[in-house]
PDB file of C-alpha atoms in Angstrom:
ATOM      1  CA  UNK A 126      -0.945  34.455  -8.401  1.00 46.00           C
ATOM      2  CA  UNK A 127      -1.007  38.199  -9.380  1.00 51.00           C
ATOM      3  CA  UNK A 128      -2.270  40.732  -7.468  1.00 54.00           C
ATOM      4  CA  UNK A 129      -5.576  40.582  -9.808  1.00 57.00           C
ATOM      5  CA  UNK A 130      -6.434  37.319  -9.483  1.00 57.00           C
ATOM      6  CA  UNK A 131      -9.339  36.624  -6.554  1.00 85.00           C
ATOM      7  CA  UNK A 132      -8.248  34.204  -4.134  1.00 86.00           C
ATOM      8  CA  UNK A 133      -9.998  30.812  -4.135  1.00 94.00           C
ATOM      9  CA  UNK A 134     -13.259  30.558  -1.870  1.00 96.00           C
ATOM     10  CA  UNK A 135     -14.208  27.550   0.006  1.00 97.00           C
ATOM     11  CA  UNK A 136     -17.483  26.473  -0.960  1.00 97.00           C
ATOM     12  CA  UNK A 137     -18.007  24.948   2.542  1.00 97.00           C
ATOM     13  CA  UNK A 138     -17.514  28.331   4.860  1.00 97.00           C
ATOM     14  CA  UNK A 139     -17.199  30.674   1.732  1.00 96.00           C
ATOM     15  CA  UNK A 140     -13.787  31.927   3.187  1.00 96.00           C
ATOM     16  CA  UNK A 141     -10.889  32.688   0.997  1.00 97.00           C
ATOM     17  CA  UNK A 142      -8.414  30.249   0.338  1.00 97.00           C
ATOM     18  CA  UNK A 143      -5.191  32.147   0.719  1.00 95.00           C
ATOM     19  CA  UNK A 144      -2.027  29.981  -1.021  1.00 94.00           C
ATOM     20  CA  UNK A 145      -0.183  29.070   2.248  1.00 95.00           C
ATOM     21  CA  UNK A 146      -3.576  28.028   4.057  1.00 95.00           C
ATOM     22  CA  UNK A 147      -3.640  24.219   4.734  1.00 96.00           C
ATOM     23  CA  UNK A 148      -6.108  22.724   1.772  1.00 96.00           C
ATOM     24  CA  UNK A 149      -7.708  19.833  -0.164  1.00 96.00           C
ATOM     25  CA  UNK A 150      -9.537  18.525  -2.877  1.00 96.00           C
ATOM     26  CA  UNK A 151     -13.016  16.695  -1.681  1.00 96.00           C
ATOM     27  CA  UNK A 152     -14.575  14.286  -3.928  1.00 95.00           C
ATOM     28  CA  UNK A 153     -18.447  14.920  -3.746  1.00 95.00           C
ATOM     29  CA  UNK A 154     -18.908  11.727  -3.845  1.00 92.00           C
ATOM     30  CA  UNK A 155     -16.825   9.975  -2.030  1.00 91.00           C
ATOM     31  CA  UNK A 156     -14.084   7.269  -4.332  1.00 90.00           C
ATOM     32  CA  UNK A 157     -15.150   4.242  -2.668  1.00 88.00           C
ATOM     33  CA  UNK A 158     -19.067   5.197  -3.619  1.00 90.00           C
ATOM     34  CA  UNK A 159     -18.828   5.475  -7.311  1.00 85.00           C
ATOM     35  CA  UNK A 160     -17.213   9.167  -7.370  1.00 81.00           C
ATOM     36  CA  UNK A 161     -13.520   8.815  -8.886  1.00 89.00           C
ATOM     37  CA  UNK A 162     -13.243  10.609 -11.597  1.00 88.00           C
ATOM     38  CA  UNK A 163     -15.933  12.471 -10.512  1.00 90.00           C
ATOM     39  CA  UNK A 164     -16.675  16.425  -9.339  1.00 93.00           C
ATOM     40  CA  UNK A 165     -14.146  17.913  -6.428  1.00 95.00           C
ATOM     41  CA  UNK A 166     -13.570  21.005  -4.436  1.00 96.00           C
ATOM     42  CA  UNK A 167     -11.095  23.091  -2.944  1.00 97.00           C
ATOM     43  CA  UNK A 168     -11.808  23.167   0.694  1.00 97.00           C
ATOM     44  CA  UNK A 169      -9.983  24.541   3.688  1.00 96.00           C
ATOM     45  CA  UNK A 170      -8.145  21.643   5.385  1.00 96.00           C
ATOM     46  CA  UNK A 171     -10.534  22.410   8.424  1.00 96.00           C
ATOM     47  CA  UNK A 172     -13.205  22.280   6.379  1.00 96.00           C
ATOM     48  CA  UNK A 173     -12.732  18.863   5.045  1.00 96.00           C
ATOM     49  CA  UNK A 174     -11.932  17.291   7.921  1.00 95.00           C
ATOM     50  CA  UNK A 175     -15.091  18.375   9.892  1.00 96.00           C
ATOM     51  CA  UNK A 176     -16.892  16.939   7.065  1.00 96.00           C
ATOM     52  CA  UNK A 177     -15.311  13.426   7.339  1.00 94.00           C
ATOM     53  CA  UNK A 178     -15.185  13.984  11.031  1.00 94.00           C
ATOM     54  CA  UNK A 179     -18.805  14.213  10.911  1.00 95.00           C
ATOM     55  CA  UNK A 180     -20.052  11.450   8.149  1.00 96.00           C
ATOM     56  CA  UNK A 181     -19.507   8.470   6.781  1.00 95.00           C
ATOM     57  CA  UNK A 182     -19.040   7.709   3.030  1.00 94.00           C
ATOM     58  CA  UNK A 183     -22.486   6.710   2.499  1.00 95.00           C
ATOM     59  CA  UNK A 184     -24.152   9.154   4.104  1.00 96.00           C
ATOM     60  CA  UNK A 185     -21.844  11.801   2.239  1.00 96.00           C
ATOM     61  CA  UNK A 186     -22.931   9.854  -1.219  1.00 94.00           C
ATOM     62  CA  UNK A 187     -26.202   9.344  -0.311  1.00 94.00           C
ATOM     63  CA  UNK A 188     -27.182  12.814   0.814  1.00 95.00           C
ATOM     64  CA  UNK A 189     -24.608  14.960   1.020  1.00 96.00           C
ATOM     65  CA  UNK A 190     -22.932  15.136  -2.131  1.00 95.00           C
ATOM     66  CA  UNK A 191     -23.086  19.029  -2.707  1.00 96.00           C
ATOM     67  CA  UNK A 192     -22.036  21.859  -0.968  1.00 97.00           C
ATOM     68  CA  UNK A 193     -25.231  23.486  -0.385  1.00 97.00           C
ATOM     69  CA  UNK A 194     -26.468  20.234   1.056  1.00 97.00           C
ATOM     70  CA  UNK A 195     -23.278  20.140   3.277  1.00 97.00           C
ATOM     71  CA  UNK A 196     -23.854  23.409   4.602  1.00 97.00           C
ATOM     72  CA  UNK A 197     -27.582  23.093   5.085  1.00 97.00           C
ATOM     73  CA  UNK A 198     -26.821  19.775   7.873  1.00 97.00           C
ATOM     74  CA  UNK A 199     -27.174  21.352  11.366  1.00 95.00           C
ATOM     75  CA  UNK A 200     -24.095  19.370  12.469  1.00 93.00           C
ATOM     76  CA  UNK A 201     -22.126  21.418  10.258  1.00 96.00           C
ATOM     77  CA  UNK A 202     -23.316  24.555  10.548  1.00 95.00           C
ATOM     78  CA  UNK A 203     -22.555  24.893  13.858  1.00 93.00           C
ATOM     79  CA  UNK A 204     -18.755  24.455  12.526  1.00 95.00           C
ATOM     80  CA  UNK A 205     -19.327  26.582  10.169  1.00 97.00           C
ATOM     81  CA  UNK A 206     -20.742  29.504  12.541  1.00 96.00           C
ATOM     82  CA  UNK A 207     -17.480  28.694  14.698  1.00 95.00           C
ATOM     83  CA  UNK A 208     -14.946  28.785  11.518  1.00 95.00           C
ATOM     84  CA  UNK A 209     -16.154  31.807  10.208  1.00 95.00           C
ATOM     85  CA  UNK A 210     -14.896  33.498  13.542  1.00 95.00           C
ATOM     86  CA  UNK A 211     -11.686  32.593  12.154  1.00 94.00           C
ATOM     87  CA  UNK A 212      -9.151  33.749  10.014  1.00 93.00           C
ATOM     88  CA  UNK A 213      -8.802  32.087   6.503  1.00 93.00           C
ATOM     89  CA  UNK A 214      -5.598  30.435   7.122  1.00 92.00           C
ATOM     90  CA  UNK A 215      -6.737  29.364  10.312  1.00 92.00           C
ATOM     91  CA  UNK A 216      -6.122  25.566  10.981  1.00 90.00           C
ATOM     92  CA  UNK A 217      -6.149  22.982  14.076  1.00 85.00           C
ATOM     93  CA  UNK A 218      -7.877  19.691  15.259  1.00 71.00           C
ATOM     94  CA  UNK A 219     -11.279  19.184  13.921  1.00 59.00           C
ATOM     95  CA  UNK A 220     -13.598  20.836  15.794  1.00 50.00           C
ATOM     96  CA  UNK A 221     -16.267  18.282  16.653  1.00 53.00           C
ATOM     97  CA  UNK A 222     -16.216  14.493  17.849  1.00 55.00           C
ATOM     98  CA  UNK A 223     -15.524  11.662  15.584  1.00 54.00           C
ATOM     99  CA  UNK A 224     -18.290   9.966  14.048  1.00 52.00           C
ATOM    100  CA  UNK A 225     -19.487   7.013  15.367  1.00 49.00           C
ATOM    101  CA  UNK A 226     -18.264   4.032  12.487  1.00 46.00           C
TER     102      UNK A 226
END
């Protein structure tokens, strides 16, 4: 990447992306609901797991299948006030509980 090109933003926290931060591609809606093939993101490893951490697949097909909508769920904006205390390539454990199955 040259120095002109912007780095990447998360569409989750709206961090950068720098190249060496952990990341992934999440599938709005989720494979096993209808969504292969379908729309993806670039999200900060941290960022995707708190969202699967958080929801199931049907809830995340159902009603969460944007990032505005993501961001707008109270359970993940408290992650999201916590992450953006963080720096960009910052990565650990998810954050938050599992989800109950």
């Amino acid at each position: 990447m040259c120095d002109d090109d912007p780095l990447p933003h998360c569409p989750l926290c709206l961090r950068p992306i720098p190249a060496h931060a952990r990341q992934s591609l999440h599938h709005l809606t989720p494979r096993l609901k209808g969504g292969k093939g379908g729309p993806v993101v670039r999200l900060h490893q941290i960022c995707h797991n708190e969202i699967h951490a958080a929801f199931t697949e049907a809830e995340l097909a159902r009603d969460l299948n944007t990032p505005e909508a993501l961001r707008a769920h109270p359970r993940l904006q408290r992650f999201l006030t916590w992450v953006a205390r963080r720096p960009p390539d910052f990565h650990s454990r998810s954050a938050g509980g599992r989800r109950k199955r």
